[in-house]
Amino acid sequence: MKQLEANINGIKAIINECGNHFIICCHGLYSNKDSMKYVEMAELACKNGLSCVRFDFRGCGESTGKFEEATLSNRLKDLDEVVKYVKKNYNASISLFGSSFGGMVAIAYAYKNKIKPLVIMSTPHQVDGIEKNFVEDARKYDLLEMVKTLSHILIIHGRKDEIVPLSHAERIYEIAKQPKKILLFEADHSFSSNNERRKALEEAVAWIKKFRF
């Protein structure tokens, strides 16, 4: 597994190159690229001949910027920088993996740029109860209308999710286009159970490997 670090206009990224298809990981609101989710995703991806990029959105982890600027709109810009970097330097196809708020970013980006396959985990279709500027910005995006156009989507959710109700995952699944799949695990919002997280990520990699373009 070839691993390198990149600074993409202030965005800190870790790139694991193992094949000509890249999984780009979008972390959650208060998370970062070094969460076990994304470290394990990179490992599993490479075992399956897939490359992986995990990065910190602005104001998070090792990236520059202020956290309060890391709205959905600005995270979409950050993701676009990473996608352009991968396409320019590797001439590779891509898919997206997003967790929680990162799943919202992945949905909006996949909609605008016609990207598939897509895997989302613990993802709401709307947010509340967080910083006001994040909520106001997120309301500019009708994610459910976007989901209606998406196919090749895998929805992963924990039955014990204490932050995002299961109904959000069920609604996204209900209106997405085929092929689609929803998988439920005995996990909390962050998939802190090592066993459940591993099983979920294995399913995610299998889905991407099956439908990569």
Short mmCIF file of C-alpha atoms in Angstrom, two decimals:
data_model
loop_
_atom_site.label_atom_id
_atom_site.label_comp_id
_atom_site.label_asym_id
_atom_site.label_seq_id
_atom_site.Cartn_x
_atom_site.Cartn_y
_atom_site.Cartn_z
CA MET A 1 0.00 0.00 0.00
CA LYS A 2 1.53 3.28 -1.14
CA GLN A 3 0.66 6.11 1.27
CA LEU A 4 1.45 9.78 0.92
CA GLU A 5 0.39 13.06 2.48
CA ALA A 6 -0.86 15.98 0.44
CA ASN A 7 -1.66 19.60 1.16
CA ILE A 8 -4.40 20.63 -1.25
CA ASN A 9 -4.78 24.38 -0.89
CA GLY A 10 -4.69 24.07 2.89
CA ILE A 11 -6.62 20.81 3.01
CA LYS A 12 -4.60 18.03 4.64
CA ALA A 13 -5.14 14.68 2.93
CA ILE A 14 -3.81 11.14 3.31
CA ILE A 15 -3.78 9.19 0.05
CA ASN A 16 -3.53 5.40 -0.09
CA GLU A 17 -2.91 4.39 -3.69
CA CYS A 18 -3.86 0.80 -4.48
CA GLY A 19 -5.80 0.94 -7.74
CA ASN A 20 -7.38 3.16 -10.39
CA HIS A 21 -10.61 3.77 -8.46
CA PHE A 22 -10.58 6.12 -5.47
CA ILE A 23 -12.94 6.16 -2.50
CA ILE A 24 -13.03 9.70 -1.12
CA CYS A 25 -14.04 9.84 2.56
CA CYS A 26 -16.05 12.74 4.00
CA HIS A 27 -15.91 12.93 7.79
CA GLY A 28 -18.65 14.18 10.11
CA LEU A 29 -19.21 17.60 11.63
CA TYR A 30 -16.84 17.34 14.60
CA SER A 31 -14.71 14.49 13.30
CA ASN A 32 -11.54 14.33 11.20
CA LYS A 33 -9.67 12.12 8.76
CA ASP A 34 -7.96 10.17 11.55
CA SER A 35 -11.16 8.65 12.93
CA MET A 36 -10.90 4.86 12.98
CA LYS A 37 -13.71 4.74 10.41
CA TYR A 38 -11.55 6.28 7.73
CA VAL A 39 -8.28 4.63 8.73
CA GLU A 40 -10.00 1.24 8.50
CA MET A 41 -11.75 2.22 5.28
CA ALA A 42 -8.38 2.95 3.68
CA GLU A 43 -7.05 -0.41 4.86
CA LEU A 44 -10.06 -2.37 3.59
CA ALA A 45 -10.14 -0.47 0.31
CA CYS A 46 -6.52 -1.36 -0.43
CA LYS A 47 -7.12 -5.00 0.42
CA ASN A 48 -9.74 -4.92 -2.32
CA GLY A 49 -7.61 -3.14 -4.91
CA LEU A 50 -9.20 0.27 -4.34
CA SER A 51 -7.44 3.53 -3.51
CA CYS A 52 -8.67 5.81 -0.75
CA VAL A 53 -8.39 9.46 0.24
CA ARG A 54 -9.21 10.68 3.73
CA PHE A 55 -8.94 14.40 4.40
CA ASP A 56 -9.79 17.10 6.90
CA PHE A 57 -12.38 19.69 5.95
CA ARG A 58 -11.33 23.29 6.63
CA GLY A 59 -11.08 24.12 10.32
CA CYS A 60 -10.92 20.43 11.21
CA GLY A 61 -7.96 18.21 12.09
CA GLU A 62 -4.80 19.41 10.38
CA SER A 63 -6.40 21.58 7.71
CA THR A 64 -6.22 25.36 7.79
CA GLY A 65 -9.18 27.62 8.40
CA LYS A 66 -11.69 28.15 11.18
CA PHE A 67 -14.20 25.52 12.24
CA GLU A 68 -17.10 27.99 12.09
CA GLU A 69 -16.42 28.34 8.36
CA ALA A 70 -16.83 24.59 7.76
CA THR A 71 -20.45 24.84 6.60
CA LEU A 72 -22.02 22.44 4.13
CA SER A 73 -21.40 24.94 1.33
CA ASN A 74 -17.72 25.31 2.18
CA ARG A 75 -17.27 21.59 2.73
CA LEU A 76 -18.58 21.06 -0.78
CA LYS A 77 -15.85 23.41 -2.02
CA ASP A 78 -13.23 21.48 -0.05
CA LEU A 79 -14.44 18.17 -1.43
CA ASP A 80 -14.32 19.59 -4.93
CA GLU A 81 -10.68 20.58 -4.41
CA VAL A 82 -9.87 17.01 -3.37
CA VAL A 83 -11.78 15.47 -6.28
CA LYS A 84 -10.02 17.74 -8.77
CA TYR A 85 -6.66 16.84 -7.23
CA VAL A 86 -7.33 13.12 -7.58
CA LYS A 87 -8.55 13.40 -11.15
CA LYS A 88 -5.62 15.57 -12.17
CA ASN A 89 -2.91 13.49 -10.52
CA TYR A 90 -4.29 9.98 -10.92
CA ASN A 91 -6.77 10.15 -13.80
CA ALA A 92 -8.99 7.87 -11.75
CA SER A 93 -12.68 7.25 -11.27
CA ILE A 94 -14.12 8.08 -7.85
CA SER A 95 -16.86 7.17 -5.42
CA LEU A 96 -17.86 8.82 -2.15
CA PHE A 97 -18.16 7.58 1.42
CA GLY A 98 -19.64 10.01 3.93
CA SER A 99 -20.58 9.72 7.59
CA SER A 100 -23.13 11.90 9.40
CA PHE A 101 -22.70 15.52 8.20
CA GLY A 102 -20.15 14.16 5.74
CA GLY A 103 -22.90 12.01 4.29
CA MET A 104 -24.91 15.16 3.61
CA VAL A 105 -21.88 16.62 1.82
CA ALA A 106 -21.52 13.41 -0.19
CA ILE A 107 -25.20 13.45 -1.24
CA ALA A 108 -25.07 17.06 -2.39
CA TYR A 109 -21.80 16.55 -4.27
CA ALA A 110 -22.92 13.31 -5.89
CA TYR A 111 -26.12 15.02 -7.03
CA LYS A 112 -24.33 17.96 -8.63
CA ASN A 113 -21.55 15.91 -10.21
CA LYS A 114 -23.39 12.68 -11.03
CA ILE A 115 -21.09 10.50 -8.95
CA LYS A 116 -21.81 6.86 -8.18
CA PRO A 117 -21.58 4.63 -6.30
CA LEU A 118 -22.21 6.37 -3.00
CA VAL A 119 -22.15 5.09 0.58
CA ILE A 120 -23.56 7.09 3.49
CA MET A 121 -23.46 6.19 7.17
CA SER A 122 -25.42 7.66 10.11
CA THR A 123 -26.59 10.43 7.79
CA PRO A 124 -29.47 12.86 8.38
CA HIS A 125 -31.39 14.49 5.55
CA GLN A 126 -31.66 17.68 7.59
CA VAL A 127 -29.93 19.04 10.68
CA ASP A 128 -30.92 20.94 13.79
CA GLY A 129 -29.52 21.46 17.25
CA ILE A 130 -26.04 22.43 16.08
CA GLU A 131 -24.35 25.79 15.48
CA LYS A 132 -26.80 28.26 13.94
CA ASN A 133 -24.69 29.11 10.92
CA PHE A 134 -24.38 25.41 10.02
CA VAL A 135 -28.14 24.91 10.24
CA GLU A 136 -28.96 28.03 8.20
CA ASP A 137 -26.49 27.07 5.48
CA ALA A 138 -27.67 23.45 5.33
CA ARG A 139 -31.25 24.60 4.81
CA LYS A 140 -30.22 25.93 1.40
CA TYR A 141 -29.97 22.31 0.24
CA ASP A 142 -33.03 20.12 -0.30
CA LEU A 143 -31.25 16.82 0.17
CA LEU A 144 -34.37 14.71 -0.24
CA GLU A 145 -35.01 16.20 -3.68
CA MET A 146 -31.40 15.43 -4.53
CA VAL A 147 -31.69 11.85 -3.29
CA LYS A 148 -34.59 11.23 -5.67
CA THR A 149 -32.10 11.42 -8.55
CA LEU A 150 -29.41 9.21 -6.97
CA SER A 151 -28.84 5.52 -7.63
CA HIS A 152 -26.18 2.98 -6.63
CA ILE A 153 -26.50 4.20 -3.04
CA LEU A 154 -25.84 2.17 0.10
CA ILE A 155 -27.33 3.52 3.32
CA ILE A 156 -25.78 2.30 6.58
CA HIS A 157 -27.32 3.14 9.94
CA GLY A 158 -27.06 2.03 13.55
CA ARG A 159 -30.16 0.86 15.37
CA LYS A 160 -28.75 2.51 18.51
CA ASP A 161 -27.98 5.86 16.84
CA GLU A 162 -28.55 8.43 19.57
CA ILE A 163 -28.20 11.46 17.30
CA VAL A 164 -29.81 10.73 13.93
CA PRO A 165 -33.13 8.82 14.06
CA LEU A 166 -33.43 5.70 11.92
CA SER A 167 -36.32 7.38 10.11
CA HIS A 168 -33.82 9.58 8.25
CA ALA A 169 -32.09 6.54 6.74
CA GLU A 170 -35.42 4.91 5.92
CA ARG A 171 -36.68 8.04 4.17
CA ILE A 172 -33.51 8.36 2.09
CA TYR A 173 -33.78 4.71 1.10
CA GLU A 174 -37.46 5.06 0.25
CA ILE A 175 -36.97 7.78 -2.34
CA ALA A 176 -33.59 6.89 -3.85
CA LYS A 177 -33.46 5.15 -7.23
CA GLN A 178 -32.43 1.55 -7.81
CA PRO A 179 -29.99 0.00 -7.29
CA LYS A 180 -30.06 0.89 -3.61
CA LYS A 181 -29.66 -0.89 -0.31
CA ILE A 182 -30.10 -0.16 3.37
CA LEU A 183 -28.20 -2.04 6.08
CA LEU A 184 -28.82 -1.72 9.81
CA PHE A 185 -26.29 -2.57 12.51
CA GLU A 186 -26.31 -2.84 16.29
CA ALA A 187 -24.31 0.37 16.50
CA ASP A 188 -24.48 3.90 17.86
CA HIS A 189 -24.08 7.06 15.78
CA SER A 190 -20.29 6.87 15.56
CA PHE A 191 -20.15 3.08 15.14
CA SER A 192 -17.91 2.87 18.19
CA SER A 193 -18.30 -0.92 18.32
CA ASN A 194 -15.21 -2.31 16.60
CA ASN A 195 -17.09 -5.38 15.36
CA GLU A 196 -20.10 -3.51 13.98
CA ARG A 197 -17.92 -0.83 12.41
CA ARG A 198 -15.77 -3.42 10.68
CA LYS A 199 -18.78 -5.26 9.30
CA ALA A 200 -20.31 -2.02 8.05
CA LEU A 201 -17.11 -0.91 6.33
CA GLU A 202 -16.69 -4.31 4.69
CA GLU A 203 -20.19 -3.92 3.25
CA ALA A 204 -19.34 -0.40 2.09
CA VAL A 205 -16.21 -1.53 0.26
CA ALA A 206 -18.04 -4.47 -1.31
CA TRP A 207 -20.78 -2.13 -2.60
CA ILE A 208 -18.27 0.27 -4.13
CA LYS A 209 -16.24 -2.55 -5.64
CA LYS A 210 -19.38 -4.00 -7.23
CA PHE A 211 -20.64 -0.77 -8.77
CA ARG A 212 -17.50 1.26 -9.46
CA PHE A 213 -17.40 2.83 -12.91
#
